[in-house]
Each structure stands twice: as structure tokens, then as C-alpha cells.
Amino acid sequence: MILSLLIFLPLAGSLLVAVLPESWVAQCRWIALILTLGEVMLAGMAYVEFDKTSAGYQLLEQANWITLPLGGLGKASIDYLVGVDGISLPLVILSAVVMLIGVISSWAGVPHHLNRNADRAYYSLYLLLTGTIMGCFVALDFFLFFLFFEFMLLPMYFLIGLWGGPRREYASIKFFLYTLLGSLLILLVMIGLYLSAMDPVSTAVAAGLATSPLEVTGEMVRVVQSYLQSGQLNPAQIVHTFDMRYLADGSNYLPNTFLNPASEPTLLGLPARMLAFWAIFIGFAIKLPIVPLHTWLPDAHVEAPTPVSVVLAGVLLKIGGYGFLRIVWNFFPDGAAEYAQILAGLGVLSIVYGGLNALAQTDLKKMIAYSSVSHMGFVLLGVASLTAEGVNGAVYQMVSHGVLSAMLFLLAGVIYDRTHDRRIDSYRGLMQPMPKYTILTAIAFFASLGLPGFSGFVGELFTLMGSFQSQWLPGWMTAVATTGILLAATYFLWTFQRMFFGSTWIRPFDSPAGQTSSLADLTTREKLMLIPLGAMALVLGLFPNLVFNLSNATVSYWLTKFAVE
């Protein structure tokens, strides 16, 4: 029940906080802190229980949810099905850590745009967001995944729209509309996949080969699949499914359906399966995001309060990359191979374009936001390479960026809390009044620009290695992608030089007494947020096998299964 607890513990906490009496409102943050600490412990238990040598799904929990007879069209089946493998478990652990850091960051105080009960609403939405994020990473039923994916929009919309900056309404609506468009594209493909595929185990029971799913053997599954492909199976006995395990197997697709890999149906004169591939790719590309579908991200980051920016960059963007691996690449390996160069080209475009835009920014949060666009481009490049190094590097890059982006946005929030000014050119010589802050900023900047010994170096190295040796990609793409590392070094070092060095410290804000005492160094709470993230970046950089040992078995199995290595 570890995975179910990861989902429903924060959901129950969200409901509890929402109904607390006014006299208990002050305890909301303690409830959120205890529950997110529990999430970290549960994620640690999942890590201990996980068999790193196995490529399959583990910690599986399954229960029938909806079964609906459709007469001659067979049956509709939707299950509560959760599990993890080497792709999802690192992201589950990352999510638990980042959500805990976000709660600690929220203790600085929630902006009260509403009323004195704003804390209760804020923490209720935050816990709801935590549960839905966990649900996305562990759901193995496509319908269940989509349910969590959609519910995730609601708390994020309100967290930005109610507690964000001056343009919070614009940013939250833009975020919602972009993501909703992606969701609609994913929904269309999901329905098509469902109507095109069967559950071989339930169909074997319906066909009378077994009396219960527990009696179904591998041989029975192969018999049912052969009956399906030869047309010997009664359509009324077919059980349609959203189970991702079965959607990934081309033998489970009904003949002559739109999304059957073996058939070539067309839609508006174009191959239906490839149209579906691009539709679902765009749906997740918006979430990653990939240029030119990225424009919602800088606005959302700039206007969101610091804890929400931490969650948005540290976790939510990774759902886009996870969707590529779990759904787009898993269900459409033919499309991933056929369009590998286009996908990699989009990744390279994001790397360079994001880096150039980051270099041009004068707003610290917007600079970090565009750096996220650039670094997420490496994820798409690694996935598009279809090599063990590239895909493992993409998973590692998501974990590394989750840690480093969370740290970067926390650092931006620290200085903003003191001065309410995010302009880079408003600061000079911060090293003198804030030496501890300077050290941790240096760690975050150098780790993000790819300094060897930190996690940022490993993720980019493996994605570039994978893309360079990929049989699907030309070498010049890797060469162009390396300019992203040069750009990152430029904008991070230039920002660091302008803000922290210089013989003269310029007061960047108007304090009532005209003093500089408001620029106090890090508090204990801020150290509790930043030091663990800095340590994680160093540990992951020195011991990358902490991630690779989890992901490699799954990645290697998938590459062999789809014959794309």
C-alpha cells in the first residue's frame, strides 16, 4: 500500500485542512509539514523495497474500478492500477523531497490576497497538488493518469492566481489554457488507444479460457492475441482497456483499428497513427515545455510565489518528460524512431533558444525560467536519441534539474523577500552583507552550468553522449547542443559577477531608515531548505549510479523490446 498512501495521504490532508475550524487555522502548516515528511518516508520505503535488477513494474496495486458491458462492442474496463519502475521511482522520490522543501518555504508566510483564512486554502490546495503529482507518476492505467493530470491543473491555477504577483491572473489563465489544450490532445489519443486495444487477461476470462484473471497464463495470453489477430475472437468477448502495460504491446491491438501498429489507416489523407503520435507529443511538449510551446512558463514563474515556482520547476515540468517516456515513446515506438531527428531538432532549438533568452534577461526569476527551458531541451534530445546513454541521461537530467531549479528559485525568493526587487542590475557586492547566501548561490550556479562533480554535468554529458552515437541522429545536432553549456556558463557567471562582486555595494531598495540592515544573511529556515538541495546536487554528481541503477534495467529492456538500440 506504499503507493496508495503516497497518493491518498496528502489528499486526505487536503480535505482535513479545508474543513478545519478557524481556531485551528494556525496549525495548517504543521499538518502540511508532517504529511510531506511522511511522503518522503514513504518514498524512501519504496526505494528500499525496489528491486534494481528488475525491468518490470513493481509495488503493483490493482483493483477493478469501472466495468461496463457494451453489448456487441465488448466491455469497458477501467482499473485502479499503480506501480513504479526505474523511470518513475526516481521522479517519485524527487517529488517527495521538492514538495517538502516547498512547505518549508511556505513558512515564510503566505501572501494574504484573500482573508485571514488564506493559509487554510493555500495548504489545502498545496496538499491536493502533492497527491495529484504522485498519482501521475505511479498510475499505470491511462484513464487514472489522465484524471490526476487534469486535477493537477486546479490547485496550480489557484495557487498562482490567488497568491501570485501583480499579473497573477494573466499568468494563471495562460498556464491553464496552455495545459488544457495539451490535455485535450492527450484525451483524444487516449480514447483512440482505448478503442484500439484489449486487455488480454480479462478477454481470456471472457472467452472462457480461464475462470479468473489469476488463472490466466502467458500461453493463454498468446492464444487470445492470436485469436484477435486472426479474427477468431467474438467482438462481444473483447475487454477494452486503459492499462498501460497492454497498450504498449502491439499484439493487443484490434485489426484494422486507427491506432493498430500493423495496419495503415489514414485520417484526412495522413497516417492516423502518426497524427496520434504528434497530437500526444504536443500535449506533453506543452508541459515540458518545448519551444515554441513554452511561452506560458516565464509568466507563470515570475508571478507565482516562491514555493509554487519551486514545485513548478522542480516537479511539474518533469511530468512532460515522464509523459514522453511512459506514453509517447512506449506506445508509439515507430513514431519515435521515424521522427527522431525532428524531435531532437526541437530539443536542440529549446537548448539554444532558452539559453539565449536567459542571457538577455534582467529579471532573476525570468532568467532561471528560461534556463529551465534550455535544460529541459536536453531531456528531449536524450529521449530522441533512442540509446541507453541518452535515455538514462534524460531521466537523470530530470532529477538533477528538479533539485537545481528548486534551489535556484528558492535563492531568488530569498533576495526577493528582503527587497521585493528581482532585477539583476539592482544588486552589487552582495558577497559582503550575505556571505552564506553567496556560497549557496555559487554552488547552485556552478552546478547548473555543468561543473564536473555536480549533477548538472552528468545529465548533460550522458544526453550528449547518447545523441552523438545515435544511429538516428546526425552528429551536428550534438555539436549545436553543446552551445547550450557555453550559454549556461555565460548567463550564470555574468549574473553572479554583477550581483555579488564589485567594490561598491549599491542599495537596491528604499528602506524606511535608508539602511542596509534588511539584507540579512540566511535564516535557519532558509538553510534547512537550501543546504540539503546543494548536498543532493553534489551527492548525485559524485554518485550518479544512485539514479542510473534505478533506471538502467527498465531503459535497457524497453530498447530491446522495441528494437531501437
Coordinates of C-alpha atoms in Angstrom, one line a residue:
M1 CA 0.0 0.0 0.0
I2 CA 3.0 2.3 -0.2
L3 CA 2.0 3.9 -3.5
S4 CA -1.6 4.3 -2.5
L5 CA -0.5 6.1 0.7
L6 CA 1.7 8.4 -1.4
I7 CA -1.4 9.4 -3.3
F8 CA -4.2 9.5 -0.6
L9 CA -2.3 10.7 2.4
P10 CA -1.9 14.2 1.1
L11 CA -5.4 14.1 -0.5
A12 CA -6.8 13.3 2.9
G13 CA -4.7 16.0 4.4
S14 CA -6.1 18.5 1.9
L15 CA -9.6 17.7 2.9
L16 CA -8.7 17.8 6.6
V17 CA -7.1 21.3 6.3
A18 CA -10.1 22.6 4.2
V19 CA -12.6 21.7 7.0
L20 CA -10.5 22.8 10.0
P21 CA -12.3 25.2 12.3
E22 CA -10.9 28.8 12.4
S23 CA -9.3 28.2 15.8
W24 CA -7.1 25.6 14.2
V25 CA -6.0 27.6 11.1
A26 CA -2.6 28.3 12.6
Q27 CA -1.9 24.5 12.6
C28 CA -2.3 24.1 8.8
R29 CA 1.4 24.5 8.1
W30 CA 2.2 21.9 10.7
I31 CA -0.2 19.4 9.2
A32 CA 1.3 20.1 5.7
L33 CA 4.8 19.7 7.1
I34 CA 4.1 16.4 8.8
L35 CA 2.3 14.9 5.8
T36 CA 5.1 15.9 3.4
L37 CA 7.6 14.4 5.8
G38 CA 5.5 11.3 5.6
E39 CA 5.7 11.4 1.8
V40 CA 9.5 11.5 2.0
M41 CA 9.5 8.5 4.3
L42 CA 7.1 6.5 2.1
A43 CA 9.3 7.3 -1.0
G44 CA 12.3 6.1 1.0
M45 CA 10.4 2.8 1.8
A46 CA 9.6 2.4 -1.9
Y47 CA 13.3 2.9 -2.7
V48 CA 14.3 0.2 -0.2
E49 CA 11.6 -2.3 -1.5
F50 CA 12.5 -1.7 -5.1
D51 CA 14.5 -4.4 -7.0
K52 CA 17.0 -2.5 -9.0
T53 CA 17.8 -5.5 -11.2
S54 CA 14.2 -5.9 -12.5
A55 CA 13.0 -4.1 -15.5
G56 CA 9.3 -4.6 -14.8
Y57 CA 6.7 -2.7 -12.8
Q58 CA 7.0 -3.2 -9.0
L59 CA 4.9 -2.4 -5.9
L60 CA 1.8 -3.1 -8.0
E61 CA -1.6 -2.4 -6.6
Q62 CA -4.7 -3.2 -8.7
A63 CA -8.4 -3.1 -8.1
N64 CA -11.3 -3.2 -10.6
W65 CA -12.9 0.3 -10.7
I66 CA -15.3 0.5 -13.6
T67 CA -16.6 -2.4 -15.7
L68 CA -19.3 -1.6 -18.3
P69 CA -20.8 -4.1 -20.7
L70 CA -21.1 -2.6 -24.2
G71 CA -23.0 -5.4 -25.9
G72 CA -21.5 -6.3 -29.3
L73 CA -18.7 -3.8 -28.7
G74 CA -17.3 -5.9 -25.8
K75 CA -16.7 -4.5 -22.3
A76 CA -15.2 -1.3 -21.0
S77 CA -12.7 -1.8 -18.1
I78 CA -11.0 0.8 -16.0
D79 CA -8.8 -0.2 -13.1
Y80 CA -7.2 1.5 -10.1
L81 CA -3.7 0.4 -11.1
V82 CA -0.5 1.8 -9.7
G83 CA 3.1 0.8 -9.8
V84 CA 6.7 2.0 -10.3
D85 CA 9.6 1.1 -12.4
G86 CA 13.1 2.5 -12.9
I87 CA 11.7 5.5 -14.8
S88 CA 9.0 6.6 -12.3
L89 CA 10.6 5.8 -8.9
P90 CA 13.4 8.5 -9.2
L91 CA 10.7 11.1 -10.0
V92 CA 8.6 9.9 -7.1
I93 CA 11.5 10.4 -4.7
L94 CA 12.3 13.8 -6.3
S95 CA 8.6 14.9 -5.9
A96 CA 8.5 14.0 -2.3
V97 CA 11.7 16.0 -1.5
V98 CA 10.6 19.0 -3.5
M99 CA 7.1 19.1 -2.0
L100 CA 8.6 19.0 1.5
I101 CA 11.0 21.9 0.6
G102 CA 8.0 23.8 -0.8
V103 CA 6.2 23.5 2.5
I104 CA 9.2 24.8 4.5
S105 CA 9.5 27.7 2.0
S106 CA 5.8 28.5 2.6
W107 CA 6.5 29.0 6.3
A108 CA 7.9 32.4 5.5
G109 CA 4.3 33.5 5.2
V110 CA 1.5 33.2 2.6
P111 CA 0.6 36.4 0.8
H112 CA -2.9 37.2 2.0
H113 CA -4.8 38.4 -1.1
L114 CA -7.9 36.7 0.3
N115 CA -8.6 37.0 4.1
R116 CA -7.3 35.7 7.4
N117 CA -8.2 32.1 6.3
A118 CA -5.9 32.3 3.3
D119 CA -3.4 29.9 5.0
R120 CA -6.1 27.2 5.2
A121 CA -6.9 27.5 1.5
Y122 CA -3.3 27.6 0.5
Y123 CA -2.2 24.5 2.3
S124 CA -5.3 22.6 1.3
L125 CA -4.5 23.3 -2.4
Y126 CA -0.9 22.5 -1.9
L127 CA -1.6 19.1 -0.4
L128 CA -4.1 18.4 -3.2
L129 CA -1.4 19.3 -5.7
T130 CA 1.0 16.9 -3.9
G131 CA -1.4 14.0 -4.1
T132 CA -2.2 14.5 -7.8
I133 CA 1.5 14.8 -8.7
M134 CA 2.2 11.5 -7.0
G135 CA -0.8 10.0 -8.8
C136 CA 0.7 11.0 -12.2
F137 CA 4.0 9.3 -11.5
V138 CA 2.6 6.0 -10.2
A139 CA -0.6 5.5 -12.3
L140 CA -0.4 2.6 -14.8
D141 CA -4.0 3.0 -16.0
F142 CA -4.1 5.7 -18.7
F143 CA -7.5 6.9 -17.5
L144 CA -6.3 7.2 -13.9
F145 CA -3.2 9.0 -15.1
F146 CA -5.3 11.5 -17.1
L147 CA -7.5 12.0 -14.1
F148 CA -4.6 13.0 -11.9
F149 CA -3.1 15.0 -14.8
E150 CA -6.3 17.1 -15.1
F151 CA -6.8 17.5 -11.4
M152 CA -3.3 18.9 -11.1
L153 CA -4.3 22.0 -13.1
L154 CA -6.9 23.1 -10.5
P155 CA -4.6 23.7 -7.4
M156 CA -1.8 25.1 -9.5
Y157 CA -4.2 27.6 -11.2
F158 CA -5.5 28.9 -7.8
L159 CA -2.0 28.9 -6.2
I160 CA -0.7 31.2 -8.9
G161 CA -4.0 33.1 -9.4
L162 CA -4.6 33.9 -5.7
W163 CA -1.1 34.1 -4.2
G164 CA 1.0 35.3 -7.1
G165 CA 2.4 38.7 -8.2
P166 CA 0.6 41.7 -9.7
R167 CA -0.1 39.9 -13.0
R168 CA -1.1 36.6 -11.4
E169 CA -4.5 36.4 -13.0
Y170 CA -3.0 36.7 -16.5
A171 CA -0.2 34.1 -15.7
S172 CA -2.6 31.6 -14.1
I173 CA -5.1 31.8 -17.0
K174 CA -2.3 31.4 -19.6
F175 CA -0.9 28.4 -17.7
F176 CA -4.4 26.8 -17.5
L177 CA -5.3 27.4 -21.2
Y178 CA -2.0 26.1 -22.5
T179 CA -2.1 23.0 -20.3
L180 CA -5.8 22.4 -21.1
L181 CA -5.0 22.4 -24.8
G182 CA -2.4 19.8 -24.2
S183 CA -4.8 17.8 -22.1
L184 CA -7.4 17.8 -24.9
L185 CA -4.9 16.4 -27.4
I186 CA -3.9 13.7 -24.9
L187 CA -7.6 12.8 -24.3
L188 CA -8.3 12.3 -28.0
V189 CA -5.4 9.9 -28.3
M190 CA -6.3 8.2 -25.1
I191 CA -9.8 7.4 -26.4
G192 CA -8.3 6.2 -29.7
L193 CA -5.9 3.9 -27.9
Y194 CA -8.6 2.5 -25.7
L195 CA -10.9 1.7 -28.6
S196 CA -8.0 0.0 -30.4
A197 CA -6.6 -2.3 -27.7
M198 CA -7.8 -5.1 -25.5
D199 CA -7.0 -6.4 -22.1
P200 CA -5.7 -10.0 -22.9
V201 CA -6.2 -11.3 -19.4
S202 CA -9.8 -10.1 -19.0
T203 CA -10.5 -11.2 -22.5
A204 CA -9.2 -14.6 -21.8
V205 CA -11.6 -14.9 -18.9
A206 CA -14.5 -13.6 -21.1
A207 CA -13.6 -16.1 -23.8
G208 CA -13.8 -19.0 -21.3
L209 CA -10.1 -19.9 -21.3
A210 CA -10.0 -19.3 -17.6
T211 CA -12.4 -18.7 -14.7
S212 CA -10.5 -15.8 -13.1
P213 CA -7.6 -13.5 -14.0
L214 CA -5.3 -15.3 -11.6
E215 CA -5.6 -18.5 -13.7
V216 CA -4.5 -16.8 -16.9
T217 CA -1.1 -17.9 -18.0
G218 CA 1.3 -16.4 -20.5
E219 CA 0.4 -19.1 -23.0
M220 CA -3.3 -18.2 -22.7
V221 CA -2.5 -14.6 -23.4
R222 CA -0.6 -15.5 -26.5
V223 CA -3.6 -17.6 -27.7
V224 CA -6.0 -14.7 -27.1
Q225 CA -3.7 -12.4 -29.0
S226 CA -3.5 -14.9 -31.9
Y227 CA -7.3 -15.2 -31.9
L228 CA -7.6 -11.5 -32.0
Q229 CA -5.3 -11.0 -35.0
S230 CA -6.9 -13.9 -36.9
G231 CA -10.4 -12.7 -36.3
Q232 CA -11.5 -15.7 -34.4
L233 CA -12.4 -13.8 -31.3
N234 CA -16.0 -12.8 -30.7
P235 CA -16.2 -9.0 -30.5
A236 CA -18.6 -9.3 -27.6
Q237 CA -15.8 -11.0 -25.6
I238 CA -13.2 -8.3 -26.1
V239 CA -12.5 -6.2 -23.0
H240 CA -11.1 -2.8 -23.9
T241 CA -8.5 -1.3 -21.5
F242 CA -6.6 1.7 -20.5
D243 CA -3.9 -0.5 -18.9
M244 CA -0.5 1.0 -20.0
R245 CA 1.1 -2.5 -19.8
Y246 CA -1.2 -3.7 -22.6
L247 CA -1.3 -0.5 -24.6
A248 CA 2.5 -0.8 -25.0
D249 CA 2.1 -4.3 -26.7
G250 CA 1.2 -4.1 -30.4
S251 CA -0.2 -7.7 -30.2
N252 CA -3.2 -6.4 -28.1
Y253 CA -4.4 -4.0 -30.8
L254 CA -7.6 -4.9 -32.8
P255 CA -7.0 -5.4 -36.5
N256 CA -7.8 -2.5 -38.8
T257 CA -8.3 0.0 -36.0
F258 CA -6.9 3.5 -36.4
L259 CA -4.0 3.0 -34.0
N260 CA -3.1 -0.6 -34.8
P261 CA 0.7 -0.6 -35.5
A262 CA 0.3 -3.3 -38.1
S263 CA -2.3 -1.5 -40.2
E264 CA -2.1 1.7 -42.1
P265 CA -5.4 3.6 -41.8
T266 CA -5.5 7.2 -42.8
L267 CA -7.2 10.2 -41.5
L268 CA -7.7 13.2 -43.8
G269 CA -5.2 11.5 -46.1
L270 CA -2.5 11.2 -43.4
P271 CA -1.4 8.1 -41.4
A272 CA -3.7 8.1 -38.4
R273 CA -1.1 6.6 -36.1
M274 CA 1.4 9.3 -36.8
L275 CA -1.2 12.0 -36.4
A276 CA -1.9 10.5 -32.9
F277 CA 1.8 10.5 -32.2
W278 CA 2.1 14.2 -32.9
A279 CA -1.0 15.0 -31.0
I280 CA 0.1 13.3 -27.8
F281 CA 3.6 14.6 -28.3
I282 CA 2.4 18.2 -28.4
G283 CA 0.2 17.5 -25.3
F284 CA 3.3 16.6 -23.3
A285 CA 5.6 19.1 -25.1
I286 CA 3.5 21.9 -23.7
K287 CA 4.1 20.6 -20.2
L288 CA 7.9 20.1 -20.5
P289 CA 7.9 22.8 -22.2
I290 CA 9.5 22.7 -25.7
V291 CA 10.0 25.8 -27.9
P292 CA 7.7 27.2 -29.4
L293 CA 5.1 25.9 -26.8
H294 CA 7.0 27.4 -23.8
T295 CA 5.6 31.0 -23.6
W296 CA 3.4 30.2 -20.5
L297 CA 6.4 29.2 -18.4
P298 CA 8.2 32.5 -17.8
D299 CA 5.0 34.3 -16.9
A300 CA 3.9 31.6 -14.5
H301 CA 7.3 31.5 -12.8
V302 CA 7.6 35.3 -12.5
E303 CA 4.1 35.7 -11.0
A304 CA 4.0 32.5 -8.9
P305 CA 5.0 32.8 -5.2
T306 CA 8.4 31.2 -4.4
P307 CA 7.1 27.8 -3.1
V308 CA 4.9 27.4 -6.2
S309 CA 7.8 28.3 -8.5
V310 CA 9.8 25.6 -6.7
V311 CA 7.2 23.0 -7.3
L312 CA 6.5 24.1 -10.9
A313 CA 10.2 23.9 -12.0
G314 CA 11.2 21.1 -9.7
V315 CA 8.3 18.7 -10.4
L316 CA 5.6 19.7 -12.7
L317 CA 7.8 20.2 -15.8
K318 CA 9.1 16.6 -15.3
I319 CA 5.6 15.3 -15.9
G320 CA 6.1 16.4 -19.5
G321 CA 9.3 14.4 -19.8
Y322 CA 7.8 11.5 -18.0
G323 CA 4.9 11.5 -20.4
F324 CA 7.4 11.2 -23.3
L325 CA 8.9 8.1 -21.8
R326 CA 5.9 6.4 -20.3
I327 CA 3.4 7.1 -23.0
V328 CA 4.6 8.7 -26.2
W329 CA 7.8 6.6 -26.6
N330 CA 6.2 3.5 -25.0
F331 CA 3.0 3.4 -27.1
F332 CA 4.4 4.9 -30.4
P333 CA 8.0 3.5 -30.8
D334 CA 7.5 3.6 -34.6
G335 CA 6.8 7.3 -34.4
A336 CA 9.7 7.9 -32.0
A337 CA 12.1 6.2 -34.5
E338 CA 10.6 7.8 -37.7
Y339 CA 10.7 11.3 -36.3
A340 CA 13.8 11.1 -34.1
Q341 CA 15.6 13.9 -36.0
I342 CA 12.6 16.3 -35.8
L343 CA 12.3 15.6 -32.0
A344 CA 16.0 16.0 -31.4
G345 CA 15.9 19.2 -33.5
L346 CA 13.2 20.6 -31.3
G347 CA 15.3 19.7 -28.3
V348 CA 18.3 21.5 -29.7
L349 CA 16.2 24.5 -30.6
S350 CA 15.0 24.7 -26.9
I351 CA 18.5 24.4 -25.6
V352 CA 19.9 27.3 -27.7
Y353 CA 16.8 29.5 -27.7
G354 CA 16.3 29.1 -24.0
G355 CA 19.9 29.9 -23.3
L356 CA 19.9 33.0 -25.5
N357 CA 16.8 34.3 -23.8
A358 CA 18.2 33.6 -20.4
L359 CA 21.3 35.6 -21.4
A360 CA 19.1 38.6 -22.3
Q361 CA 17.0 38.7 -19.1
T362 CA 17.3 41.4 -16.4
D363 CA 14.7 39.7 -14.1
L364 CA 16.3 37.0 -12.0
K365 CA 13.3 34.6 -11.9
K366 CA 12.8 35.0 -15.6
M367 CA 16.4 34.2 -16.3
I368 CA 16.0 31.0 -14.2
A369 CA 12.8 30.2 -16.1
Y370 CA 14.4 30.4 -19.5
S371 CA 17.4 28.3 -18.2
S372 CA 14.8 25.7 -17.4
V373 CA 13.6 25.7 -21.0
S374 CA 17.2 25.2 -22.1
H375 CA 17.9 22.4 -19.7
M376 CA 14.6 20.6 -20.5
G377 CA 15.8 20.6 -24.1
F378 CA 18.5 18.1 -23.1
V379 CA 15.7 15.8 -21.9
L380 CA 14.1 15.7 -25.3
L381 CA 17.4 15.3 -27.0
G382 CA 18.2 12.3 -24.8
V383 CA 14.8 10.7 -25.4
A384 CA 15.0 11.3 -29.1
S385 CA 18.5 9.6 -29.3
L386 CA 16.9 6.2 -28.5
T387 CA 20.1 5.0 -26.9
A388 CA 20.7 3.6 -23.4
E389 CA 23.1 6.5 -22.6
G390 CA 20.7 9.2 -23.9
V391 CA 17.5 7.9 -22.3
N392 CA 19.2 7.2 -19.0
G393 CA 20.7 10.7 -19.2
A394 CA 17.3 12.2 -19.8
V395 CA 15.9 10.5 -16.7
Y396 CA 19.0 11.7 -14.7
Q397 CA 18.7 15.2 -16.2
M398 CA 15.1 15.5 -15.0
V399 CA 16.1 14.5 -11.4
S400 CA 19.1 16.8 -11.5
H401 CA 17.2 19.8 -12.9
G402 CA 14.4 19.2 -10.3
V403 CA 16.9 19.6 -7.5
L404 CA 18.8 22.5 -9.0
S405 CA 15.9 24.5 -10.3
A406 CA 14.2 24.2 -6.9
M407 CA 17.4 25.6 -5.3
L408 CA 17.6 28.4 -7.8
F409 CA 14.1 29.6 -7.3
L410 CA 14.5 29.4 -3.5
L411 CA 17.6 31.6 -3.8
A412 CA 15.7 34.1 -5.9
G413 CA 12.9 34.1 -3.3
V414 CA 15.4 34.7 -0.5
I415 CA 16.6 38.0 -2.0
Y416 CA 13.1 39.0 -3.1
D417 CA 11.7 38.5 0.4
R418 CA 14.2 41.1 1.6
T419 CA 14.0 43.7 -1.1
H420 CA 10.9 43.0 -3.2
D421 CA 13.1 43.5 -6.3
R422 CA 14.1 40.8 -8.8
R423 CA 16.1 43.0 -11.2
I424 CA 19.7 41.7 -11.5
D425 CA 21.1 45.1 -12.1
S426 CA 19.7 46.3 -8.8
Y427 CA 22.4 44.4 -6.8
R428 CA 26.1 44.8 -6.4
G429 CA 28.5 43.3 -4.0
L430 CA 26.1 41.0 -2.1
M431 CA 29.1 38.9 -1.0
Q432 CA 29.8 41.4 1.8
P433 CA 26.4 41.5 3.6
M434 CA 25.3 37.9 2.7
P435 CA 28.3 35.6 2.6
K436 CA 26.4 32.4 3.3
Y437 CA 23.9 33.3 0.6
T438 CA 26.7 33.9 -1.8
I439 CA 28.3 30.5 -1.2
L440 CA 25.0 28.6 -1.8
T441 CA 24.2 30.7 -4.9
A442 CA 27.7 29.9 -6.2
I443 CA 27.0 26.2 -5.7
A444 CA 23.6 26.4 -7.4
F445 CA 25.0 28.4 -10.4
F446 CA 28.1 26.3 -10.9
A447 CA 26.2 23.1 -10.6
S448 CA 23.6 24.3 -13.1
L449 CA 26.2 25.4 -15.7
G450 CA 27.6 21.8 -15.7
L451 CA 30.7 21.9 -13.4
P452 CA 32.1 18.4 -13.0
G453 CA 31.4 16.9 -9.6
F454 CA 27.8 18.2 -9.6
S455 CA 24.7 16.6 -11.0
G456 CA 24.2 19.1 -13.9
F457 CA 27.4 17.8 -15.5
V458 CA 26.4 14.2 -15.5
G459 CA 22.9 14.7 -17.0
E460 CA 24.1 16.8 -19.9
L461 CA 27.1 14.6 -20.5
F462 CA 25.1 11.4 -20.9
T463 CA 22.4 13.0 -23.1
L464 CA 25.1 14.4 -25.4
M465 CA 26.9 11.0 -25.5
G466 CA 23.7 9.3 -26.4
S467 CA 22.8 11.7 -29.1
F468 CA 26.3 11.6 -30.6
Q469 CA 26.4 7.9 -31.0
S470 CA 22.7 7.5 -32.0
Q471 CA 22.1 5.9 -35.4
W472 CA 19.0 8.1 -35.8
L473 CA 20.7 11.5 -35.3
P474 CA 23.4 13.4 -37.3
G475 CA 26.4 14.4 -35.3
W476 CA 26.0 18.1 -36.0
M477 CA 22.9 18.2 -33.7
T478 CA 25.1 17.2 -30.7
A479 CA 27.6 19.8 -31.7
V480 CA 25.0 22.5 -31.7
A481 CA 23.5 21.3 -28.4
T482 CA 26.9 21.8 -26.7
T483 CA 26.5 25.5 -27.2
G484 CA 23.8 25.3 -24.5
I485 CA 26.5 24.5 -22.0
L486 CA 28.5 27.6 -23.1
L487 CA 25.4 29.8 -22.9
A488 CA 24.6 28.5 -19.4
A489 CA 28.1 29.3 -18.2
T490 CA 27.8 32.8 -19.7
Y491 CA 24.4 33.8 -18.2
F492 CA 25.1 32.2 -14.8
L493 CA 28.6 33.6 -14.4
W494 CA 27.6 37.1 -15.7
T495 CA 24.7 37.2 -13.3
F496 CA 26.9 36.1 -10.4
Q497 CA 29.6 38.7 -11.3
R498 CA 27.0 41.5 -11.4
M499 CA 25.2 40.6 -8.2
F500 CA 27.9 39.5 -5.9
F501 CA 31.2 41.1 -6.9
G502 CA 32.2 44.8 -7.1
S503 CA 34.0 47.2 -4.7
T504 CA 30.8 49.2 -4.3
W505 CA 27.6 47.8 -2.9
I506 CA 24.6 49.7 -4.3
R507 CA 21.5 49.7 -2.1
P508 CA 18.8 48.2 -4.4
F509 CA 15.8 49.3 -2.5
D510 CA 14.4 52.1 -0.4
S511 CA 14.2 51.1 3.2
P512 CA 12.4 53.4 5.7
A513 CA 15.6 54.3 7.5
G514 CA 17.8 54.2 4.4
Q515 CA 19.8 51.4 5.9
T516 CA 21.1 48.1 4.6
S517 CA 20.3 46.0 7.6
S518 CA 17.4 44.4 5.8
L519 CA 19.8 42.4 3.7
A520 CA 20.4 39.9 6.5
D521 CA 22.1 36.6 5.7
L522 CA 20.3 33.3 5.5
T523 CA 18.0 32.3 8.4
T524 CA 17.9 28.8 9.9
R525 CA 14.7 28.0 7.9
E526 CA 16.4 29.1 4.7
K527 CA 19.4 27.0 5.4
L528 CA 17.2 24.0 6.0
M529 CA 15.8 24.4 2.5
L530 CA 19.0 25.2 0.6
I531 CA 21.8 23.1 2.2
P532 CA 20.0 19.7 1.6
L533 CA 19.4 20.6 -2.1
G534 CA 23.0 21.7 -2.5
A535 CA 24.2 18.4 -0.9
M536 CA 21.9 16.4 -3.1
A537 CA 23.4 18.1 -6.2
L538 CA 26.9 17.1 -5.0
V539 CA 26.0 13.6 -4.0
L540 CA 24.2 12.9 -7.3
G541 CA 27.1 14.3 -9.2
L542 CA 29.7 12.1 -7.3
F543 CA 27.5 9.0 -7.3
P544 CA 25.3 9.1 -10.4
N545 CA 24.6 5.4 -10.1
L546 CA 22.0 6.3 -7.4
V547 CA 19.8 7.2 -10.3
F548 CA 21.3 5.0 -13.1
N549 CA 21.0 1.8 -11.0
L550 CA 17.2 2.5 -10.8
S551 CA 16.6 3.5 -14.5
N552 CA 19.1 1.3 -16.5
A553 CA 17.3 -2.0 -16.3
T554 CA 14.0 -0.5 -17.4
V555 CA 15.6 1.5 -20.2
S556 CA 17.6 -1.4 -21.5
Y557 CA 14.5 -3.6 -21.5
W558 CA 12.5 -1.1 -23.5
L559 CA 15.2 -0.5 -26.0
T560 CA 15.5 -4.3 -26.7
K561 CA 11.7 -4.7 -26.8
F562 CA 11.2 -2.1 -29.4
A563 CA 14.4 -2.9 -31.3
V564 CA 15.6 0.6 -31.5
E565 CA 19.0 0.3 -29.8

